[in-house]
mmCIF file of C-alpha atoms and ligand atoms in Angstrom:
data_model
loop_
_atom_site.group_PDB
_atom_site.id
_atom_site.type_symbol
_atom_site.label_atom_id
_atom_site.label_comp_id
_atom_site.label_asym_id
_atom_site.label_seq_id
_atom_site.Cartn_x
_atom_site.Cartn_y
_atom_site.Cartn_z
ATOM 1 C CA UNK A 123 -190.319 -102.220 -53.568
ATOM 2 C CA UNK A 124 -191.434 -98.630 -52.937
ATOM 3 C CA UNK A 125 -193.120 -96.792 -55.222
ATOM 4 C CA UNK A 126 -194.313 -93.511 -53.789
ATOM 5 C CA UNK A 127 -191.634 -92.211 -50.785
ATOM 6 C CA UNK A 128 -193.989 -89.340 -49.249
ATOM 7 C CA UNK A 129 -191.508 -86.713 -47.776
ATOM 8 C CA UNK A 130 -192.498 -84.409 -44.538
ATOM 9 C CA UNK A 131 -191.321 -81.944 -42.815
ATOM 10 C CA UNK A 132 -189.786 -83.471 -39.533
ATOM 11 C CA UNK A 133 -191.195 -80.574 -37.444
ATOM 12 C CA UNK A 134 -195.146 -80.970 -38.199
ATOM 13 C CA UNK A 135 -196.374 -84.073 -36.215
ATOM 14 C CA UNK A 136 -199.255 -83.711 -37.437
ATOM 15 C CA UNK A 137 -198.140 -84.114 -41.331
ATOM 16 C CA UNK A 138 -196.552 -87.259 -40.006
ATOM 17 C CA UNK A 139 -199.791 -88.432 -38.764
ATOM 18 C CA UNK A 140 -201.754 -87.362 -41.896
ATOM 19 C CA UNK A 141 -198.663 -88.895 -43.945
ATOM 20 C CA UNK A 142 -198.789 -92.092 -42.333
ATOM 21 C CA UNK A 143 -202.712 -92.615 -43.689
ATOM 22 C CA UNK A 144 -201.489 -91.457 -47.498
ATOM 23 C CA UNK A 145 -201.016 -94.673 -49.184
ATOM 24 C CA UNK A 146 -197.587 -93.963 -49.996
ATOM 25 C CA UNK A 147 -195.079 -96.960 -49.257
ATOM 26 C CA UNK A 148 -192.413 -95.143 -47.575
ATOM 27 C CA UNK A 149 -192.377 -91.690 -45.424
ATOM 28 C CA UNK A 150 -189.415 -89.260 -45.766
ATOM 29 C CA UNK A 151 -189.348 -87.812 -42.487
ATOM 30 C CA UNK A 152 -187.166 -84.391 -43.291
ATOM 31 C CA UNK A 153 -184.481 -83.283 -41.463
ATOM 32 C CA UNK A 154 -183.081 -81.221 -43.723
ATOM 33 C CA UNK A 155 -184.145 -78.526 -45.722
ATOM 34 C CA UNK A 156 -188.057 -78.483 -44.871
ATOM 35 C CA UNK A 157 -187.029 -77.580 -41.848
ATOM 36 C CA UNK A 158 -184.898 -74.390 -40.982
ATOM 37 C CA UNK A 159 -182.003 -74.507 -38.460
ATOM 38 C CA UNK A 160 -183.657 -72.555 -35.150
ATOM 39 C CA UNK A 161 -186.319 -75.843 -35.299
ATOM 40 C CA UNK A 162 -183.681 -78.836 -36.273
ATOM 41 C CA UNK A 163 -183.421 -79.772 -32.192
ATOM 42 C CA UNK A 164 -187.032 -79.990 -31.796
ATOM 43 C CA UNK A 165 -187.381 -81.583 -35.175
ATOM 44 C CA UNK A 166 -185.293 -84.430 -34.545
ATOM 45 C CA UNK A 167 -187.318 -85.021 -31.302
ATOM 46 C CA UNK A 168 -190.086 -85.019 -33.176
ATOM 47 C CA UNK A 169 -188.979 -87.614 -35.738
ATOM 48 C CA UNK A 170 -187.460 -89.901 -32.644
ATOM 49 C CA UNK A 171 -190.920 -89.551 -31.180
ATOM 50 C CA UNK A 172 -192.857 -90.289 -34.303
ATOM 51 C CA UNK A 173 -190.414 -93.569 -35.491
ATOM 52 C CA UNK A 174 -190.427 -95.058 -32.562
ATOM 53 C CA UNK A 175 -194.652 -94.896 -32.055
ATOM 54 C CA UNK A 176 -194.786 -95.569 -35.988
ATOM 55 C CA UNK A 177 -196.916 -98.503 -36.829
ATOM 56 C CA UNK A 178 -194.140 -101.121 -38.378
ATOM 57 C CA UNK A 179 -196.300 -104.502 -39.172
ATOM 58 C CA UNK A 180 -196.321 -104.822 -43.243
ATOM 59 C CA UNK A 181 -198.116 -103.022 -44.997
ATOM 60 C CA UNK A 182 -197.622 -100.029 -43.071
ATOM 61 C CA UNK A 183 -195.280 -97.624 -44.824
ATOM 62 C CA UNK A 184 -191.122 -97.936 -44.592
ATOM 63 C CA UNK A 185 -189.803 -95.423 -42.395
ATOM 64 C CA UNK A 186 -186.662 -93.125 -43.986
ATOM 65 C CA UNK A 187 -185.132 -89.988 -42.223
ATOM 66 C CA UNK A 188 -183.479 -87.474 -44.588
ATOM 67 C CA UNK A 189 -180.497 -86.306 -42.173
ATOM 68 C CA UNK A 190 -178.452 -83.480 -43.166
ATOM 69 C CA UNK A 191 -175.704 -83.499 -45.661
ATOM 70 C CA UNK A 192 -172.291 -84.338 -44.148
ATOM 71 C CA UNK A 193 -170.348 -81.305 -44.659
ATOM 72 C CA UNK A 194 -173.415 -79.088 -42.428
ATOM 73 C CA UNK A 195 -171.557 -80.325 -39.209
ATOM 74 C CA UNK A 196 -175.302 -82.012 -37.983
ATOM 75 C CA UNK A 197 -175.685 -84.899 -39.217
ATOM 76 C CA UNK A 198 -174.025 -86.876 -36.179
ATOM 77 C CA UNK A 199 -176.435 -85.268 -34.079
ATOM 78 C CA UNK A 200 -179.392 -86.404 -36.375
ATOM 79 C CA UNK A 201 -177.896 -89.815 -36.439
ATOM 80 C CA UNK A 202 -177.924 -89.105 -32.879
ATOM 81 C CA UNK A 203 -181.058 -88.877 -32.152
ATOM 82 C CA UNK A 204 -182.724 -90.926 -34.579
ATOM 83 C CA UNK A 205 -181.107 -94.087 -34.984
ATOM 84 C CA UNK A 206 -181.969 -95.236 -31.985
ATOM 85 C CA UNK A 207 -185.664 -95.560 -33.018
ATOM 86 C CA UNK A 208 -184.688 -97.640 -35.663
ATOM 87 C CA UNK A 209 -186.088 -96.011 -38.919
ATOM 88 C CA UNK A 210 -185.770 -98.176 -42.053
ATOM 89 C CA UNK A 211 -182.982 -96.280 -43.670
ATOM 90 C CA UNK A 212 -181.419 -92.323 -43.768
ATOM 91 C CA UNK A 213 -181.627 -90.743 -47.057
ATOM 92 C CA UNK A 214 -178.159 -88.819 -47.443
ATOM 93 C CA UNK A 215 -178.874 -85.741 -49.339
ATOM 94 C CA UNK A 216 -175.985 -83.658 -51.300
ATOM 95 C CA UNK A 217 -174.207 -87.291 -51.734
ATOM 96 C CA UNK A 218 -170.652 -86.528 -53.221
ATOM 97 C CA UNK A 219 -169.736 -90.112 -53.713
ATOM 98 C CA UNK A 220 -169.334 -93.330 -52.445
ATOM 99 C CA UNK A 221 -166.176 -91.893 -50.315
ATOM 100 C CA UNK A 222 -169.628 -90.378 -48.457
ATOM 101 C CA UNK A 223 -171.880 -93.121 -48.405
ATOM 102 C CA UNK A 224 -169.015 -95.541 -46.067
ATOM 103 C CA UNK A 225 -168.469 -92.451 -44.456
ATOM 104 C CA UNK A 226 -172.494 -92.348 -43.464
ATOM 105 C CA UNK A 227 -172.007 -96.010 -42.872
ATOM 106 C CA UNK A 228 -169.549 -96.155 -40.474
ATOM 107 C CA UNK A 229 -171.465 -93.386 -38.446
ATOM 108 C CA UNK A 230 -174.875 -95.218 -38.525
ATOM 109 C CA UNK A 231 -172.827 -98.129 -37.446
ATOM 110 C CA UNK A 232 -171.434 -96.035 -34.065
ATOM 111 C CA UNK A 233 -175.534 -95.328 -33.623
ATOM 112 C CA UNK A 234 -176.352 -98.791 -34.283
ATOM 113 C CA UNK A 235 -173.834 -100.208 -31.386
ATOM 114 C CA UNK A 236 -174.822 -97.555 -28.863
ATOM 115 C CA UNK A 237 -178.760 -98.432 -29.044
ATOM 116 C CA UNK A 238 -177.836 -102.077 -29.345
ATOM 117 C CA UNK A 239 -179.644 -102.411 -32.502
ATOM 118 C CA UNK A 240 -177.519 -104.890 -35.236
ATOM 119 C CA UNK A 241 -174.774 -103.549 -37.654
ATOM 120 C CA UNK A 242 -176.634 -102.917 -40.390
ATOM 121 C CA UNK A 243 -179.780 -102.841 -39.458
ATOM 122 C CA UNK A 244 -180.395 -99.622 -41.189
ATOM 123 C CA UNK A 245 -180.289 -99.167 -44.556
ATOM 124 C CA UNK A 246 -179.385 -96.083 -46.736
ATOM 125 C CA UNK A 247 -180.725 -94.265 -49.199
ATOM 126 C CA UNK A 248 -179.030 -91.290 -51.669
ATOM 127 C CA UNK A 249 -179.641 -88.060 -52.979
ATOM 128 C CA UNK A 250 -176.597 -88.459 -55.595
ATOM 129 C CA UNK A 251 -177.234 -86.012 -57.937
ATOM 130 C CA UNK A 252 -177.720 -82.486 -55.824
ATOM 131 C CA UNK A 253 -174.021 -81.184 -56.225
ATOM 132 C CA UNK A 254 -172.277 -81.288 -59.561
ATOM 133 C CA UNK A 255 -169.936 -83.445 -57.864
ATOM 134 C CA UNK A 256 -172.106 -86.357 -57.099
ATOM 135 C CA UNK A 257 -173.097 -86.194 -60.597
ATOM 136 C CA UNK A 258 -169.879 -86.737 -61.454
ATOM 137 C CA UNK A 259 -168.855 -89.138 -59.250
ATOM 138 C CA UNK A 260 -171.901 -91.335 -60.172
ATOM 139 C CA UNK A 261 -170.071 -94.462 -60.749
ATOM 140 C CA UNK A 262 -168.412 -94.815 -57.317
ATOM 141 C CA UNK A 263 -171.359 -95.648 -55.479
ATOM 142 C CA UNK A 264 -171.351 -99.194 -56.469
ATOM 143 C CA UNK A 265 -170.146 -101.697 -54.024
ATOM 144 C CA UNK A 266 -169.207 -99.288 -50.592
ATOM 145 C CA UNK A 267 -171.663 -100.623 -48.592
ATOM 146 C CA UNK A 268 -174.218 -103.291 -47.757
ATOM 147 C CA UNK A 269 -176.647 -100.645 -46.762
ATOM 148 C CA UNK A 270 -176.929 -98.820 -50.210
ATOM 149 C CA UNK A 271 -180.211 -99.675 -50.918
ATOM 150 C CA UNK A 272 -182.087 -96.508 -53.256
ATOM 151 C CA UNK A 273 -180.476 -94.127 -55.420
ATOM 152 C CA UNK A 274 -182.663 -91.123 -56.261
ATOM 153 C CA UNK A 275 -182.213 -87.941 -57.953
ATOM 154 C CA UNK A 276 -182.819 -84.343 -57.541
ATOM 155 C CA UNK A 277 -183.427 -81.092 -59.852
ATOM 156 C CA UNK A 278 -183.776 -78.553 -57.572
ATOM 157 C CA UNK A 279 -180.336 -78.029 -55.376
ATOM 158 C CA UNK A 280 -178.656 -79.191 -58.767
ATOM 159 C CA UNK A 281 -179.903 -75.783 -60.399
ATOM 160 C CA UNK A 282 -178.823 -73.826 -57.686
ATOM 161 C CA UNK A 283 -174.837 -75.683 -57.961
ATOM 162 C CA UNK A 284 -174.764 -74.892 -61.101
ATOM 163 C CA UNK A 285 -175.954 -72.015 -61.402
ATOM 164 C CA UNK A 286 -179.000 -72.423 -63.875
ATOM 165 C CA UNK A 287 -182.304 -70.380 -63.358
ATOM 166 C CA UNK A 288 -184.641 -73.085 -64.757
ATOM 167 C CA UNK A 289 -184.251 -76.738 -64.811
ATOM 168 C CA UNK A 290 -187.309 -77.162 -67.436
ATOM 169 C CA UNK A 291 -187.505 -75.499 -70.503
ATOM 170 C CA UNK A 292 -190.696 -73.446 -72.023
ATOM 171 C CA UNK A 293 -192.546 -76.993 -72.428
ATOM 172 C CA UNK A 294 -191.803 -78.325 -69.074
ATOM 173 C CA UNK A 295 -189.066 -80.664 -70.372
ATOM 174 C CA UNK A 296 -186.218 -81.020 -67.941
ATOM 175 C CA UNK A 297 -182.755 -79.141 -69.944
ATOM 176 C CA UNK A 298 -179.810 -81.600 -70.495
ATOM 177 C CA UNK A 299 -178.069 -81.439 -67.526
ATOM 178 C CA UNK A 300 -181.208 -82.389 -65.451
ATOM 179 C CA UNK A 301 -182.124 -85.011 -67.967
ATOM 180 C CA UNK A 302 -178.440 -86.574 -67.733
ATOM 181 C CA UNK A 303 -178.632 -86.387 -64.175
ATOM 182 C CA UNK A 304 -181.660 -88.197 -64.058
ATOM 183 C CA UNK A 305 -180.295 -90.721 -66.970
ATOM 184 C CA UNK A 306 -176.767 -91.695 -64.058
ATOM 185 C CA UNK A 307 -179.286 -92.257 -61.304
ATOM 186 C CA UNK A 308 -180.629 -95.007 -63.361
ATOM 187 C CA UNK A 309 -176.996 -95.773 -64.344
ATOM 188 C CA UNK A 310 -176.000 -95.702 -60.830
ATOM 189 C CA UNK A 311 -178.660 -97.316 -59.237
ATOM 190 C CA UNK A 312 -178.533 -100.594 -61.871
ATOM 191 C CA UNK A 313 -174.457 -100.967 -61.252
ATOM 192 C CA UNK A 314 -175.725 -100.914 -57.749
ATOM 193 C CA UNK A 315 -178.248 -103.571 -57.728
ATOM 194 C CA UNK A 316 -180.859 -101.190 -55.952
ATOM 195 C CA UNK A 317 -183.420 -98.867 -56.523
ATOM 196 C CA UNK A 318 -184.102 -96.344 -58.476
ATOM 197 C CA UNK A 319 -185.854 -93.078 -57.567
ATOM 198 C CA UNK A 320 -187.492 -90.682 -59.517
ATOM 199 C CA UNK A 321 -187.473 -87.135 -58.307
ATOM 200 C CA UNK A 322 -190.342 -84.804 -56.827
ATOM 201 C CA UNK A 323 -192.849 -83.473 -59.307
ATOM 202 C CA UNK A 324 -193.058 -79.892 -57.391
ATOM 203 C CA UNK A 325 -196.475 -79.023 -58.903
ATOM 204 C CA UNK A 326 -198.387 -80.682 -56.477
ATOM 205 C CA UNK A 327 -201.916 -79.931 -57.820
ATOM 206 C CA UNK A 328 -201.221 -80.853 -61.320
ATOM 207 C CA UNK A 329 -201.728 -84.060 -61.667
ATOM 208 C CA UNK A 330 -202.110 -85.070 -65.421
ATOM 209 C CA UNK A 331 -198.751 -83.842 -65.882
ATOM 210 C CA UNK A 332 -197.711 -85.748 -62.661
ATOM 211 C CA UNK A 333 -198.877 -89.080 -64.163
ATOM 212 C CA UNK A 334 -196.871 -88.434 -67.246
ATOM 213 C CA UNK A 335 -193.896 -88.002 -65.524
ATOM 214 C CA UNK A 336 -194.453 -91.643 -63.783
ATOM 215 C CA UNK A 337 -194.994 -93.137 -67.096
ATOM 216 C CA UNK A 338 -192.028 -91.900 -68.356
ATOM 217 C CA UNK A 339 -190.112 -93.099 -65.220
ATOM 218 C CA UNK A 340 -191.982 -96.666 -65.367
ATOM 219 C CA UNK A 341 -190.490 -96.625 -68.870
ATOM 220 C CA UNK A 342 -187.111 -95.673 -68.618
ATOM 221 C CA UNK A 343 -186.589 -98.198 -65.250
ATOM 222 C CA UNK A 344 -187.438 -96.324 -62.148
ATOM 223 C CA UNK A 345 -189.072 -98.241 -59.496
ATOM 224 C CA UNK A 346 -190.899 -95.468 -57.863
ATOM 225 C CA UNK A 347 -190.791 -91.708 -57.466
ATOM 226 C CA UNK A 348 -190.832 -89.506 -54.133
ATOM 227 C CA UNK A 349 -193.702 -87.367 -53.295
ATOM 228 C CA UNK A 350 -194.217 -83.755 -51.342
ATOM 229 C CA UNK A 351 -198.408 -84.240 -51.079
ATOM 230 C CA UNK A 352 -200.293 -86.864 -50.193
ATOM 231 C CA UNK A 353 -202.813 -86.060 -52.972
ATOM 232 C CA UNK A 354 -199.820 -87.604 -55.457
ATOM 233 C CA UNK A 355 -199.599 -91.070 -53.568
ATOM 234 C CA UNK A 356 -202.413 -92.526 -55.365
ATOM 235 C CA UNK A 357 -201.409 -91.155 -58.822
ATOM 236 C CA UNK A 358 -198.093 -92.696 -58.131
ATOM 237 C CA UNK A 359 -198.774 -95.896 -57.194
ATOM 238 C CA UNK A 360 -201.531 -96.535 -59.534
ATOM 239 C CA UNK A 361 -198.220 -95.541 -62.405
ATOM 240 C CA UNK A 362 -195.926 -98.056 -60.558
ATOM 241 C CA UNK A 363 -198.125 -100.744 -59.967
ATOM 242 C CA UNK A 364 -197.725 -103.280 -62.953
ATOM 243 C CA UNK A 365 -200.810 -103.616 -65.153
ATOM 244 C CA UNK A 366 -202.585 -107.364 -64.902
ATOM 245 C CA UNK A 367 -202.219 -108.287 -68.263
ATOM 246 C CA UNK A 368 -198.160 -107.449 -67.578
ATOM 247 C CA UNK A 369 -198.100 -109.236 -64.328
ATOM 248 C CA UNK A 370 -199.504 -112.283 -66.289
ATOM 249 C CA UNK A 371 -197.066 -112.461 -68.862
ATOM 250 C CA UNK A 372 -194.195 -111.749 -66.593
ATOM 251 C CA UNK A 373 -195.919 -114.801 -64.177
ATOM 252 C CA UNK A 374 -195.649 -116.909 -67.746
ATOM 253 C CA UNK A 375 -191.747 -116.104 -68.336
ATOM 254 C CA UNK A 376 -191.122 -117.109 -64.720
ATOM 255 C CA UNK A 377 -192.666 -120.300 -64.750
ATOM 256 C CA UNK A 378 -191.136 -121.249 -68.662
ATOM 257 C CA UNK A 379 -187.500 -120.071 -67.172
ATOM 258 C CA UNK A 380 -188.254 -122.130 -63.620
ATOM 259 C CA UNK A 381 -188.993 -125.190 -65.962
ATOM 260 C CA UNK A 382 -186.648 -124.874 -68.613
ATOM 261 C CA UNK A 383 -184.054 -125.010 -65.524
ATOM 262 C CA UNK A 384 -181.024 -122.835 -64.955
ATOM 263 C CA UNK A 385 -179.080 -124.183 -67.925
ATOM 264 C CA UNK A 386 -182.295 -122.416 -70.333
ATOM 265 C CA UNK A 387 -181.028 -120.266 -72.829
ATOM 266 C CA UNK A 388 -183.391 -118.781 -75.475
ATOM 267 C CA UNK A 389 -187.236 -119.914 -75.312
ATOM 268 C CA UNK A 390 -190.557 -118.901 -76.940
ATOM 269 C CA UNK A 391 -193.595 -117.792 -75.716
ATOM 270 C CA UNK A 392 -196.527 -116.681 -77.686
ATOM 271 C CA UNK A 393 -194.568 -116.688 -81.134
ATOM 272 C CA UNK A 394 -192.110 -114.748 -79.705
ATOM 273 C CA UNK A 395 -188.371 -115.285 -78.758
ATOM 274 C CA UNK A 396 -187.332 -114.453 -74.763
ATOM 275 C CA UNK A 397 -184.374 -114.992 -73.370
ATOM 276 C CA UNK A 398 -182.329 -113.557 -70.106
ATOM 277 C CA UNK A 399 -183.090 -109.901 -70.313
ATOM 278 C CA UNK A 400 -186.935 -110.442 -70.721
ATOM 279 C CA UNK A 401 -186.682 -113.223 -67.292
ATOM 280 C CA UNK A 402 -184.912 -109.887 -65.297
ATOM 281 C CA UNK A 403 -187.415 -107.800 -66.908
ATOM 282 C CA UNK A 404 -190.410 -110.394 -65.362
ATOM 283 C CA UNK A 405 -188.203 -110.351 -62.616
ATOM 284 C CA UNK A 406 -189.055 -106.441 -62.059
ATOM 285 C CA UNK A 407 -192.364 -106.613 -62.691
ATOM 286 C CA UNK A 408 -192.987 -109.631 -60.084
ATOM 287 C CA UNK A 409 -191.309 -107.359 -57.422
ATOM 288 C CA UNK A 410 -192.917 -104.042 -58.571
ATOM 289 C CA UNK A 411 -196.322 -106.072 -57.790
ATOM 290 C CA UNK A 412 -194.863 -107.124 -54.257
ATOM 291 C CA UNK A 413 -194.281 -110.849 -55.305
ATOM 292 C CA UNK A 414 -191.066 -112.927 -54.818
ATOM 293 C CA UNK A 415 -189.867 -114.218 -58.578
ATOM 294 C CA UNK A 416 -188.268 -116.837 -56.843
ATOM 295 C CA UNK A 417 -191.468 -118.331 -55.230
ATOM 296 C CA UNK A 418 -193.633 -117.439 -58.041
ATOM 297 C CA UNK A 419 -193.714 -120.803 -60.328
ATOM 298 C CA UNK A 420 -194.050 -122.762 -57.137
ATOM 299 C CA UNK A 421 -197.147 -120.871 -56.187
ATOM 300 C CA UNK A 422 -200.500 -122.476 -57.182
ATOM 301 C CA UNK A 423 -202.602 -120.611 -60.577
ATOM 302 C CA UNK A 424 -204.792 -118.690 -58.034
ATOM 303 C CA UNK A 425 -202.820 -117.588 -55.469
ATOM 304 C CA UNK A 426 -200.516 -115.583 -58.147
ATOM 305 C CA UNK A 427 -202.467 -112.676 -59.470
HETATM 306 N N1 COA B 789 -197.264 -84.880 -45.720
HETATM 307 C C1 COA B 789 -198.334 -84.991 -44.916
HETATM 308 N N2 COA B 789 -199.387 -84.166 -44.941
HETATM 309 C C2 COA B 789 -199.348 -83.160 -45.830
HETATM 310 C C3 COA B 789 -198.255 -82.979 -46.690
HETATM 311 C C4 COA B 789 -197.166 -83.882 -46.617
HETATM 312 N N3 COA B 789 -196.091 -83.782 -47.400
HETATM 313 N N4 COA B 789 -198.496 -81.924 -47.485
HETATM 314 C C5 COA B 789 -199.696 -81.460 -47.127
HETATM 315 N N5 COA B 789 -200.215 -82.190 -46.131
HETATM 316 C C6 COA B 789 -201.510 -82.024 -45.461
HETATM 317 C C7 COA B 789 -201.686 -80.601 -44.978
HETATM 318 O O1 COA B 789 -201.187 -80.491 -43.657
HETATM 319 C C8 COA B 789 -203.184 -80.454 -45.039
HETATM 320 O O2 COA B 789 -203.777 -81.082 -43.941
HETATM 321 P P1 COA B 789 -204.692 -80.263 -42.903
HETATM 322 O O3 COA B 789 -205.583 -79.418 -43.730
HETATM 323 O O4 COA B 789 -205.363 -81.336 -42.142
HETATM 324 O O5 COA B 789 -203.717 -79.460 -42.100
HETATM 325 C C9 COA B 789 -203.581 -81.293 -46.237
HETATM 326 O O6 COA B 789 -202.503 -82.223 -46.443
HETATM 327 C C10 COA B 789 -203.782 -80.483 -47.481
HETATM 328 O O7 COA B 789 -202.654 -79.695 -47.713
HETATM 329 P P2 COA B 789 -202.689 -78.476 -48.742
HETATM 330 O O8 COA B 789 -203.434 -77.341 -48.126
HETATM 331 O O9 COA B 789 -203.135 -78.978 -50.046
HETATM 332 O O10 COA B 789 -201.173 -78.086 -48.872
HETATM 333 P P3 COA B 789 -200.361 -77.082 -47.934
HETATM 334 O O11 COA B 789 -200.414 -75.734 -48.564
HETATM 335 O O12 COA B 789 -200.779 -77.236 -46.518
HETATM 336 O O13 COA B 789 -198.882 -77.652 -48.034
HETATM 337 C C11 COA B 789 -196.681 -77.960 -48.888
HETATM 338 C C12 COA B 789 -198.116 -77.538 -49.219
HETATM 339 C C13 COA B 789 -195.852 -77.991 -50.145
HETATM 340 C C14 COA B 789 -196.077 -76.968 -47.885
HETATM 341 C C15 COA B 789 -196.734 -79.363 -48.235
HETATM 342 O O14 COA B 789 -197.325 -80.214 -49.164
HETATM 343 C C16 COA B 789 -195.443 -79.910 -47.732
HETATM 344 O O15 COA B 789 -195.039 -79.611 -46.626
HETATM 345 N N6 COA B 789 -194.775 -80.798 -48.513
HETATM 346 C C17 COA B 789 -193.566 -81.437 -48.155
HETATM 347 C C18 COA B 789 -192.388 -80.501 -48.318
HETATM 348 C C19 COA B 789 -191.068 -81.198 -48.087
HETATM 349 O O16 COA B 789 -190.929 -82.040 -47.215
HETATM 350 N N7 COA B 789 -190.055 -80.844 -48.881
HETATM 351 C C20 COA B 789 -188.766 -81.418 -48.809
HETATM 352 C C21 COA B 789 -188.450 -82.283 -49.991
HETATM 353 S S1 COA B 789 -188.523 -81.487 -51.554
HETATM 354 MG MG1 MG B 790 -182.966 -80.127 -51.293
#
């Protein structure tokens, strides 16, 4: 599970470097629009450079390259040149549907044979709500491709399809469209069966506000949230990190479940009723805490928490 992806601009090695010391689970190296177009050669030399040096042994951070959007005419040459380092996944940005994400699929795939890596080796990741389109087309992501493995959302390109001056209103609370588009990522991303996102929080020295939006995302289903400064990893993770006494109780459903055998129905624990949607809510939890559900009742009392 990742809970804070940090993104960087692909052109600043030495934001990679600091980036790869933040904490955060997963580096965005960008591609796209961090970087302007005179630079996008060098930056995707850069990137190659930095993902194939990149420290890869667990727990060092996931690797992800934001490419360009398919209709810029550069993403082949991003694929190009990155591929063959073998970064964890590409994040498509400006995602129109799942028409785009087979259509990113079978180009990794071309990438992929050439560097005699395996088919599917790596994975993808979507921006699917930058274009009014992709918004509307949220329901045809499920199911086009093996790789699909993160949805996540974005405010800012949305605003500027649309048309809107402001994506928050006078209290900082993100206007309908926003908050819909945020509501079909987490749609999208559980017809999926993969993650969920949460967008960038933009005001990167505020960070009381920043841990409210991670509550709020920790609430509502989100398994982590991307990042532009490393100063929000911690912040982040600390949101998406399950409390003990939550970890414990999910720990308790697992084992009650793992005894009760698969034909358990409804059970009780602690004078209360649980039943399937609280085991794939422990289920969550277990995984936001980096723990297999599956192996978890089999583990001894002290190993687990
Ligand atoms: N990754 C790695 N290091 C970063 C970083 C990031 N995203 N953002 C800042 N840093 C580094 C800076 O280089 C600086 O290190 P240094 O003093 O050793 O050079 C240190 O952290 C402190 O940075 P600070 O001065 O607080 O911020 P800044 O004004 O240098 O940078 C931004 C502000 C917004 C330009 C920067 O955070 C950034 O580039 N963010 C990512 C933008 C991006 O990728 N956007 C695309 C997706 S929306
Ligand atoms: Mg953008």
């Amino acid at each position: 599970m990742m809970r804070s992806l940090l993104f960087v601009p692909g052109d600043s090695p030495r934001k990679m470097e600091k980036a790869a010391d933040s904490g955060a689970d997963a580096l965005i190296l960008d591609l796209e629009d961090s970087v302007s177009l005179s630079r996008k050669t060098e930056a995707r030399e850069m990137v190659a450079q930095f993902v194939a040096n990149a420290d890869r042994a667990f727990p060092a951070p996931r690797i992800v390259v934001r490419v360009n959007a398919l209709d810029t005419g550069l993403t082949d040459d991003d694929l190009a040149a990155v591929i063959k380092a073998r970064p964890d996944a590409v994040l498509l940005p400006k995602a129109g549907s799942g028409a785009d994400i087979q259509d990113l699929g079978a180009r990794i795939a071309v990438e992929e044979a050439e560097a005699g890596l395996d088919e599917g080796t790596v994975l993808i990741h979507a921006l699917m709500t930058e274009t009014a389109g992709g918004l509307l087309q949220a329901g045809t992501f499920a199911g086009k491709s093996q790789r699909l493995s993160a949805l996540a959302w974005g405010a800012e390109d949305l605003a500027a399809d649309i048309g809107a001056t402001a994506n928050k209103d006078a209290s900082g609370r993100y206007t309908d469209v926003f908050r819909m588009a945020r509501s079909l990522t987490l749609l999208a991303a559980a017809q999926s069966g993969v993650e969920a996102v949460d967008t960038v929080f933009t005001d990167f020295r505020n960070m009381e506000d920043l841990k409210k939006e991670c509550d709020a995302a920790v609430r509502d289903g989100f398994s982590g949230k991307m990042a532009i400064h490393p100063d929000q990893v911690a912040v982040i993770n600390a949101a998406f990190t399950p409390a003990p006494e939550d970890l414990e109780r999910a720990i308790k459903i697992l084992a009650l479940f793992a005894a009760a055998g698969p034909d358990a129905g409804v059970l009780s624990l602690d004078g209360k009723m649980i039943d399937k949607p609280h085991l794939r809510q422990a289920e969550r939890i277990a995984r936001r805490a980096g723990l297999d559900p599956a192996a978890l009742p089999e583990m001894d009392e002290a190993d687990r928490v």
